[in-house]
mmCIF file of C-alpha atoms and ligand atoms in Angstrom:
data_model
loop_
_atom_site.group_PDB
_atom_site.id
_atom_site.type_symbol
_atom_site.label_atom_id
_atom_site.label_comp_id
_atom_site.label_asym_id
_atom_site.label_seq_id
_atom_site.Cartn_x
_atom_site.Cartn_y
_atom_site.Cartn_z
ATOM 1 C CA UNK A 1 11.221 -10.897 2.673
ATOM 2 C CA UNK A 2 12.231 -14.518 2.237
ATOM 3 C CA UNK A 3 13.451 -14.698 -1.361
ATOM 4 C CA UNK A 4 17.165 -15.448 -1.370
ATOM 5 C CA UNK A 5 20.020 -14.923 -3.797
ATOM 6 C CA UNK A 6 23.117 -17.025 -3.280
ATOM 7 C CA UNK A 7 26.245 -17.662 -5.283
ATOM 8 C CA UNK A 8 26.905 -21.334 -5.908
ATOM 9 C CA UNK A 9 29.927 -22.458 -7.910
ATOM 10 C CA UNK A 10 30.086 -19.159 -9.744
ATOM 11 C CA UNK A 11 26.351 -18.914 -10.538
ATOM 12 C CA UNK A 12 23.818 -16.666 -8.742
ATOM 13 C CA UNK A 13 20.586 -18.516 -7.847
ATOM 14 C CA UNK A 14 17.220 -17.076 -6.829
ATOM 15 C CA UNK A 15 14.816 -19.007 -4.613
ATOM 16 C CA UNK A 16 11.498 -17.846 -3.238
ATOM 17 C CA UNK A 17 8.243 -16.276 -4.310
ATOM 18 C CA UNK A 18 6.507 -12.899 -4.521
ATOM 19 C CA UNK A 19 2.805 -12.622 -3.878
ATOM 20 C CA UNK A 20 1.946 -9.479 -5.873
ATOM 21 C CA UNK A 21 3.949 -8.662 -8.996
ATOM 22 C CA UNK A 22 1.994 -6.299 -11.215
ATOM 23 C CA UNK A 23 2.264 -6.795 -14.980
ATOM 24 C CA UNK A 24 4.699 -9.707 -14.518
ATOM 25 C CA UNK A 25 3.328 -11.624 -17.507
ATOM 26 C CA UNK A 26 3.217 -8.498 -19.671
ATOM 27 C CA UNK A 27 6.826 -7.566 -18.821
ATOM 28 C CA UNK A 28 9.952 -8.795 -20.621
ATOM 29 C CA UNK A 29 12.022 -8.646 -17.393
ATOM 30 C CA UNK A 30 11.240 -8.728 -13.674
ATOM 31 C CA UNK A 31 13.241 -6.980 -10.949
ATOM 32 C CA UNK A 32 13.351 -9.182 -7.865
ATOM 33 C CA UNK A 33 14.125 -7.817 -4.391
ATOM 34 C CA UNK A 34 15.965 -10.525 -2.433
ATOM 35 C CA UNK A 35 18.428 -11.193 0.397
ATOM 36 C CA UNK A 36 21.982 -12.476 0.178
ATOM 37 C CA UNK A 37 23.134 -14.832 2.970
ATOM 38 C CA UNK A 38 24.452 -13.305 6.207
ATOM 39 C CA UNK A 39 23.647 -12.307 9.755
ATOM 40 C CA UNK A 40 23.347 -8.534 9.283
ATOM 41 C CA UNK A 41 20.072 -6.578 8.944
ATOM 42 C CA UNK A 42 17.942 -7.059 5.842
ATOM 43 C CA UNK A 43 18.924 -3.596 4.562
ATOM 44 C CA UNK A 44 22.578 -4.616 4.570
ATOM 45 C CA UNK A 45 21.754 -7.867 2.747
ATOM 46 C CA UNK A 46 19.222 -6.461 0.278
ATOM 47 C CA UNK A 47 19.996 -7.134 -3.402
ATOM 48 C CA UNK A 48 18.166 -6.688 -6.701
ATOM 49 C CA UNK A 49 18.231 -9.228 -9.513
ATOM 50 C CA UNK A 50 16.921 -8.593 -13.027
ATOM 51 C CA UNK A 51 15.603 -11.737 -14.719
ATOM 52 C CA UNK A 52 13.884 -12.333 -18.074
ATOM 53 C CA UNK A 53 10.196 -13.100 -17.415
ATOM 54 C CA UNK A 54 10.424 -16.317 -19.455
ATOM 55 C CA UNK A 55 13.536 -17.699 -17.749
ATOM 56 C CA UNK A 56 13.641 -21.388 -16.714
ATOM 57 C CA UNK A 57 12.442 -21.856 -13.116
ATOM 58 C CA UNK A 58 10.194 -18.768 -13.040
ATOM 59 C CA UNK A 59 6.480 -19.566 -12.884
ATOM 60 C CA UNK A 60 3.586 -17.165 -12.325
ATOM 61 C CA UNK A 61 -0.123 -17.360 -11.687
ATOM 62 C CA UNK A 62 -2.618 -14.520 -12.054
ATOM 63 C CA UNK A 63 -4.375 -13.281 -8.913
ATOM 64 C CA UNK A 64 -8.042 -12.327 -9.157
ATOM 65 C CA UNK A 65 -8.143 -8.840 -7.604
ATOM 66 C CA UNK A 66 -11.122 -6.470 -7.583
ATOM 67 C CA UNK A 67 -9.044 -3.310 -8.215
ATOM 68 C CA UNK A 68 -7.254 -2.068 -11.350
ATOM 69 C CA UNK A 69 -8.194 -5.170 -13.332
ATOM 70 C CA UNK A 70 -6.700 -3.659 -16.492
ATOM 71 C CA UNK A 71 -3.318 -3.867 -14.757
ATOM 72 C CA UNK A 72 -3.167 -7.537 -13.647
ATOM 73 C CA UNK A 73 -1.009 -8.780 -10.819
ATOM 74 C CA UNK A 74 0.577 -12.200 -10.339
ATOM 75 C CA UNK A 75 2.155 -14.476 -7.791
ATOM 76 C CA UNK A 76 5.654 -15.295 -9.010
ATOM 77 C CA UNK A 77 7.599 -18.403 -7.963
ATOM 78 C CA UNK A 78 11.369 -18.615 -8.356
ATOM 79 C CA UNK A 79 12.788 -22.105 -8.246
ATOM 80 C CA UNK A 80 16.573 -22.099 -8.536
ATOM 81 C CA UNK A 81 16.547 -19.364 -11.170
ATOM 82 C CA UNK A 82 20.046 -18.723 -12.526
ATOM 83 C CA UNK A 83 20.931 -14.997 -12.676
ATOM 84 C CA UNK A 84 23.702 -13.516 -14.800
ATOM 85 C CA UNK A 85 26.433 -11.746 -12.776
ATOM 86 C CA UNK A 86 25.807 -8.475 -14.649
ATOM 87 C CA UNK A 87 22.106 -8.589 -13.715
ATOM 88 C CA UNK A 88 22.636 -8.329 -9.961
ATOM 89 C CA UNK A 89 22.794 -5.100 -7.938
ATOM 90 C CA UNK A 90 24.486 -6.120 -4.710
ATOM 91 C CA UNK A 91 24.365 -4.604 -1.221
ATOM 92 C CA UNK A 92 24.723 -1.803 -0.235
ATOM 93 C CA UNK A 93 23.899 -0.188 -3.629
ATOM 94 C CA UNK A 94 20.617 -2.075 -4.020
ATOM 95 C CA UNK A 95 18.994 -0.436 -0.997
ATOM 96 C CA UNK A 96 19.797 3.058 -2.333
ATOM 97 C CA UNK A 97 18.260 2.116 -5.695
ATOM 98 C CA UNK A 98 15.189 0.787 -3.869
ATOM 99 C CA UNK A 99 14.652 4.063 -1.997
ATOM 100 C CA UNK A 100 14.886 6.105 -5.209
ATOM 101 C CA UNK A 101 12.466 3.812 -7.016
ATOM 102 C CA UNK A 102 10.016 3.800 -4.088
ATOM 103 C CA UNK A 103 9.926 7.598 -3.990
ATOM 104 C CA UNK A 104 9.199 7.750 -7.716
ATOM 105 C CA UNK A 105 6.565 5.044 -7.363
ATOM 106 C CA UNK A 106 4.816 6.924 -4.530
ATOM 107 C CA UNK A 107 4.481 10.038 -6.674
ATOM 108 C CA UNK A 108 3.325 8.003 -9.687
ATOM 109 C CA UNK A 109 0.682 6.212 -7.605
ATOM 110 C CA UNK A 110 -0.426 9.519 -6.066
ATOM 111 C CA UNK A 111 -0.854 10.902 -9.593
ATOM 112 C CA UNK A 112 -2.935 7.859 -10.481
ATOM 113 C CA UNK A 113 -5.160 8.582 -7.461
ATOM 114 C CA UNK A 114 -5.587 12.161 -8.676
ATOM 115 C CA UNK A 115 -6.763 10.957 -12.096
ATOM 116 C CA UNK A 116 -9.208 8.471 -10.582
ATOM 117 C CA UNK A 117 -10.572 11.160 -8.238
ATOM 118 C CA UNK A 118 -10.990 13.721 -11.013
ATOM 119 C CA UNK A 119 -13.011 11.243 -13.061
ATOM 120 C CA UNK A 120 -15.160 10.318 -10.025
ATOM 121 C CA UNK A 121 -15.884 14.009 -9.437
ATOM 122 C CA UNK A 122 -16.748 14.550 -13.125
ATOM 123 C CA UNK A 123 -19.197 11.629 -13.147
ATOM 124 C CA UNK A 124 -20.771 12.718 -9.879
ATOM 125 C CA UNK A 125 -21.159 16.353 -10.982
ATOM 126 C CA UNK A 126 -22.865 15.219 -14.197
ATOM 127 C CA UNK A 127 -25.193 12.960 -12.204
ATOM 128 C CA UNK A 128 -26.286 15.496 -9.560
ATOM 129 C CA UNK A 129 -27.084 17.977 -12.350
ATOM 130 C CA UNK A 130 -29.677 15.618 -13.820
ATOM 131 C CA UNK A 131 -31.004 13.451 -10.967
ATOM 132 C CA UNK A 132 -34.213 14.683 -9.373
ATOM 133 C CA UNK A 133 -34.897 13.537 -5.810
ATOM 134 C CA UNK A 134 -37.612 14.796 -3.459
ATOM 135 C CA UNK A 135 -38.876 17.436 -5.860
ATOM 136 C CA UNK A 136 -35.600 18.938 -7.031
ATOM 137 C CA UNK A 137 -32.186 18.351 -8.550
ATOM 138 C CA UNK A 138 -29.584 16.802 -6.254
ATOM 139 C CA UNK A 139 -27.287 19.677 -7.310
ATOM 140 C CA UNK A 140 -29.737 22.197 -5.819
ATOM 141 C CA UNK A 141 -29.584 20.638 -2.361
ATOM 142 C CA UNK A 142 -27.168 22.611 -0.201
ATOM 143 C CA UNK A 143 -25.849 19.609 1.690
ATOM 144 C CA UNK A 144 -24.886 17.938 -1.610
ATOM 145 C CA UNK A 145 -23.094 21.060 -2.870
ATOM 146 C CA UNK A 146 -21.198 21.467 0.408
ATOM 147 C CA UNK A 147 -19.962 17.867 0.353
ATOM 148 C CA UNK A 148 -18.853 18.219 -3.260
ATOM 149 C CA UNK A 149 -16.968 21.432 -2.509
ATOM 150 C CA UNK A 150 -15.207 19.692 0.416
ATOM 151 C CA UNK A 151 -14.169 16.996 -2.035
ATOM 152 C CA UNK A 152 -12.996 19.451 -4.683
ATOM 153 C CA UNK A 153 -10.932 21.351 -2.100
ATOM 154 C CA UNK A 154 -9.345 18.088 -0.928
ATOM 155 C CA UNK A 155 -8.616 17.238 -4.562
ATOM 156 C CA UNK A 156 -6.866 20.579 -5.200
ATOM 157 C CA UNK A 157 -4.898 20.303 -1.924
ATOM 158 C CA UNK A 158 -3.747 16.786 -2.833
ATOM 159 C CA UNK A 159 -2.829 17.956 -6.346
ATOM 160 C CA UNK A 160 -0.559 20.692 -4.958
ATOM 161 C CA UNK A 161 1.075 18.266 -2.532
ATOM 162 C CA UNK A 162 1.701 15.725 -5.307
ATOM 163 C CA UNK A 163 3.246 18.469 -7.461
ATOM 164 C CA UNK A 164 5.504 19.488 -4.575
ATOM 165 C CA UNK A 165 6.547 15.848 -4.048
ATOM 166 C CA UNK A 166 7.221 15.360 -7.774
ATOM 167 C CA UNK A 167 9.440 18.454 -7.807
ATOM 168 C CA UNK A 168 11.362 17.169 -4.754
ATOM 169 C CA UNK A 169 11.963 13.811 -6.482
ATOM 170 C CA UNK A 170 13.029 15.620 -9.683
ATOM 171 C CA UNK A 171 15.527 17.681 -7.654
ATOM 172 C CA UNK A 172 17.047 14.389 -6.484
ATOM 173 C CA UNK A 173 15.913 14.686 -2.860
ATOM 174 C CA UNK A 174 16.043 11.273 -1.249
ATOM 175 C CA UNK A 175 13.717 11.898 1.695
ATOM 176 C CA UNK A 176 10.558 9.812 1.477
ATOM 177 C CA UNK A 177 8.468 12.285 3.477
ATOM 178 C CA UNK A 178 6.815 14.272 0.669
ATOM 179 C CA UNK A 179 6.318 11.268 -1.649
ATOM 180 C CA UNK A 180 4.774 9.225 1.197
ATOM 181 C CA UNK A 181 2.610 12.131 2.383
ATOM 182 C CA UNK A 182 1.424 12.904 -1.138
ATOM 183 C CA UNK A 183 0.514 9.286 -1.780
ATOM 184 C CA UNK A 184 -1.329 8.958 1.535
ATOM 185 C CA UNK A 185 -3.178 12.223 0.997
ATOM 186 C CA UNK A 186 -4.127 11.503 -2.640
ATOM 187 C CA UNK A 187 -5.237 7.935 -1.881
ATOM 188 C CA UNK A 188 -7.457 9.030 1.012
ATOM 189 C CA UNK A 189 -8.912 11.880 -1.024
ATOM 190 C CA UNK A 190 -9.541 9.694 -4.104
ATOM 191 C CA UNK A 191 -11.382 6.978 -2.230
ATOM 192 C CA UNK A 192 -13.395 9.659 -0.418
ATOM 193 C CA UNK A 193 -14.348 11.228 -3.763
ATOM 194 C CA UNK A 194 -15.374 7.884 -5.269
ATOM 195 C CA UNK A 195 -17.280 6.977 -2.110
ATOM 196 C CA UNK A 196 -19.210 10.249 -2.172
ATOM 197 C CA UNK A 197 -19.967 9.528 -5.828
ATOM 198 C CA UNK A 198 -21.331 6.093 -4.930
ATOM 199 C CA UNK A 199 -23.454 7.652 -2.173
ATOM 200 C CA UNK A 200 -24.938 10.302 -4.459
ATOM 201 C CA UNK A 201 -25.621 7.768 -7.214
ATOM 202 C CA UNK A 202 -27.734 5.854 -4.699
ATOM 203 C CA UNK A 203 -28.299 2.167 -5.460
ATOM 204 C CA UNK A 204 -26.868 2.686 -8.954
ATOM 205 C CA UNK A 205 -23.489 3.466 -7.376
ATOM 206 C CA UNK A 206 -23.232 -0.142 -6.219
ATOM 207 C CA UNK A 207 -24.002 -1.576 -9.627
ATOM 208 C CA UNK A 208 -21.122 -3.680 -10.888
ATOM 209 C CA UNK A 209 -19.873 -2.739 -14.336
ATOM 210 C CA UNK A 210 -20.574 0.976 -14.000
ATOM 211 C CA UNK A 211 -17.607 3.325 -14.327
ATOM 212 C CA UNK A 212 -18.165 4.895 -10.940
ATOM 213 C CA UNK A 213 -18.341 1.539 -9.189
ATOM 214 C CA UNK A 214 -15.059 0.583 -10.864
ATOM 215 C CA UNK A 215 -13.457 3.837 -9.677
ATOM 216 C CA UNK A 216 -14.652 3.070 -6.141
ATOM 217 C CA UNK A 217 -12.911 -0.346 -6.240
ATOM 218 C CA UNK A 218 -9.816 1.050 -7.988
ATOM 219 C CA UNK A 219 -9.335 3.882 -5.482
ATOM 220 C CA UNK A 220 -9.647 1.360 -2.614
ATOM 221 C CA UNK A 221 -6.394 -0.310 -3.681
ATOM 222 C CA UNK A 222 -4.219 2.702 -2.925
ATOM 223 C CA UNK A 223 -5.184 2.601 0.755
ATOM 224 C CA UNK A 224 -3.542 -0.865 0.846
ATOM 225 C CA UNK A 225 -0.785 -0.846 -1.773
ATOM 226 C CA UNK A 226 1.927 -0.107 -2.685
ATOM 227 C CA UNK A 227 2.076 0.826 0.986
ATOM 228 C CA UNK A 228 -0.766 0.365 3.500
ATOM 229 C CA UNK A 229 -2.134 3.654 4.813
ATOM 230 C CA UNK A 230 -1.286 2.689 8.408
ATOM 231 C CA UNK A 231 2.301 1.848 7.500
ATOM 232 C CA UNK A 232 2.696 5.166 5.667
ATOM 233 C CA UNK A 233 1.224 6.968 8.672
ATOM 234 C CA UNK A 234 3.641 5.198 11.032
ATOM 235 C CA UNK A 235 6.578 6.353 8.910
ATOM 236 C CA UNK A 236 5.329 9.922 8.782
ATOM 237 C CA UNK A 237 4.732 9.983 12.525
ATOM 238 C CA UNK A 238 8.298 8.757 13.167
ATOM 239 C CA UNK A 239 9.532 11.672 11.062
ATOM 240 C CA UNK A 240 7.149 14.073 12.806
ATOM 241 C CA UNK A 241 8.434 13.064 16.250
ATOM 242 C CA UNK A 242 12.017 13.834 15.250
ATOM 243 C CA UNK A 243 11.301 17.054 13.363
ATOM 244 C CA UNK A 244 8.909 18.700 15.871
ATOM 245 C CA UNK A 245 11.300 18.376 18.829
HETATM 246 C C1 FAD B 301 -3.461 -5.160 -7.036
HETATM 247 C C2 FAD B 301 -2.151 -5.188 -6.274
HETATM 248 C C3 FAD B 301 -0.969 -4.997 -6.968
HETATM 249 C C4 FAD B 301 0.250 -5.038 -6.291
HETATM 250 N N1 FAD B 301 1.411 -4.928 -7.016
HETATM 251 C C5 FAD B 301 2.597 -5.034 -6.401
HETATM 252 C C6 FAD B 301 3.825 -5.008 -7.130
HETATM 253 O O1 FAD B 301 3.844 -4.890 -8.356
HETATM 254 N N2 FAD B 301 4.980 -5.114 -6.456
HETATM 255 C C7 FAD B 301 5.015 -5.248 -5.111
HETATM 256 O O2 FAD B 301 6.106 -5.336 -4.540
HETATM 257 N N3 FAD B 301 3.882 -5.293 -4.377
HETATM 258 C C8 FAD B 301 2.672 -5.199 -4.981
HETATM 259 N N4 FAD B 301 1.511 -5.277 -4.256
HETATM 260 C C9 FAD B 301 1.609 -5.579 -2.825
HETATM 261 C C10 FAD B 301 1.262 -4.379 -1.945
HETATM 262 O O3 FAD B 301 2.373 -3.525 -1.883
HETATM 263 C C11 FAD B 301 0.864 -4.952 -0.571
HETATM 264 O O4 FAD B 301 -0.412 -5.545 -0.711
HETATM 265 C C12 FAD B 301 0.845 -3.883 0.494
HETATM 266 O O5 FAD B 301 2.150 -3.439 0.781
HETATM 267 C C13 FAD B 301 0.251 -4.438 1.797
HETATM 268 O O6 FAD B 301 0.936 -5.602 2.168
HETATM 269 P P1 FAD B 301 0.119 -6.937 2.482
HETATM 270 O O7 FAD B 301 -0.907 -7.147 1.421
HETATM 271 O O8 FAD B 301 1.112 -7.999 2.737
HETATM 272 O O9 FAD B 301 -0.681 -6.601 3.790
HETATM 273 P P2 FAD B 301 -0.099 -6.667 5.281
HETATM 274 O O10 FAD B 301 1.268 -6.119 5.343
HETATM 275 O O11 FAD B 301 -0.342 -8.035 5.800
HETATM 276 O O12 FAD B 301 -1.074 -5.644 6.000
HETATM 277 C C14 FAD B 301 -2.465 -5.961 6.165
HETATM 278 C C15 FAD B 301 -3.156 -4.755 6.740
HETATM 279 O O13 FAD B 301 -2.614 -4.481 8.034
HETATM 280 C C16 FAD B 301 -2.678 -3.111 8.280
HETATM 281 N N5 FAD B 301 -1.324 -2.612 8.598
HETATM 282 C C17 FAD B 301 -0.200 -2.747 7.864
HETATM 283 N N6 FAD B 301 0.837 -2.127 8.454
HETATM 284 C C18 FAD B 301 0.347 -1.590 9.611
HETATM 285 C C19 FAD B 301 0.912 -0.821 10.658
HETATM 286 N N7 FAD B 301 2.215 -0.472 10.628
HETATM 287 N N8 FAD B 301 0.108 -0.437 11.684
HETATM 288 C C20 FAD B 301 -1.209 -0.781 11.702
HETATM 289 N N9 FAD B 301 -1.795 -1.494 10.732
HETATM 290 C C21 FAD B 301 -1.031 -1.893 9.705
HETATM 291 C C22 FAD B 301 -3.209 -2.432 7.015
HETATM 292 O O14 FAD B 301 -4.592 -2.170 7.157
HETATM 293 C C23 FAD B 301 -2.960 -3.462 5.955
HETATM 294 O O15 FAD B 301 -3.855 -3.336 4.856
HETATM 295 C C24 FAD B 301 0.275 -5.242 -4.905
HETATM 296 C C25 FAD B 301 -0.925 -5.414 -4.197
HETATM 297 C C26 FAD B 301 -2.129 -5.396 -4.856
HETATM 298 C C27 FAD B 301 -3.407 -5.622 -4.077
#
């Protein structure tokens, strides 16, 4: 994180940029994570600043991304943006707010993965019930049925985990373990479900503009953002090492 927030002659100023800021142009205000000056760790210097999206010095440009195109994302540039004193959450409070928001976001994104996966499964079930290959319906081929049941079981397992994580967040638990695990599990499951759908649709699964192909690209995003699968796994393994001692 390189975006800075510094107080100069009584005015807070933001300088920096943010590569991916989803719905920035559609929003009235943007919450910027930034660092105040100092030598301590970034957590101890982390601050949040709320700025109107049309404020002087804030410029954005849309990024062309192949996933979730209905929910555009932007690169945002902040050039000496003046921030009102009452619109800054300073350290150390800002880091606590960040953790709470991240946990809620993980569960929300996991729920999004569940919805995408359910739709992929619906489309694929409808297709295998009508597509005839090698003298019979795809649905009547045992290997197809077994793969779809694996997918359905993974879907139901992810759904229960996401519910458990949502309840933990609702109870005010601050641990990121269940939210991170539920997001990782749902994202992996959803892309697997969409990928199986593409496979069973054959060449048609790769056709741009079809709903299933869109689901395949949309589910791919959640293996990268809001947290890359590897990064989420690293965090979970750190927790696992301490809790299985
Ligand atoms: C459509 C879209 C919308 C987004 N919206 C927002 C938003 O609104 N707000 C916001 O803050 N961010 C947003 N992001 C950013 C998103 O959170 C990042 O893309 C994500 O965290 C990955 O960071 P990165 O792209 O910098 O990849 P990097 O951090 O450079 O990682 C690149 C790759 O390295 C691998 N990797 C990463 N960490 C590890 C590790 N620990 N061990 C091994 N391999 C690893 C992964 O495969 C990863 O995909 C959005 C991204 C996209 C694509």
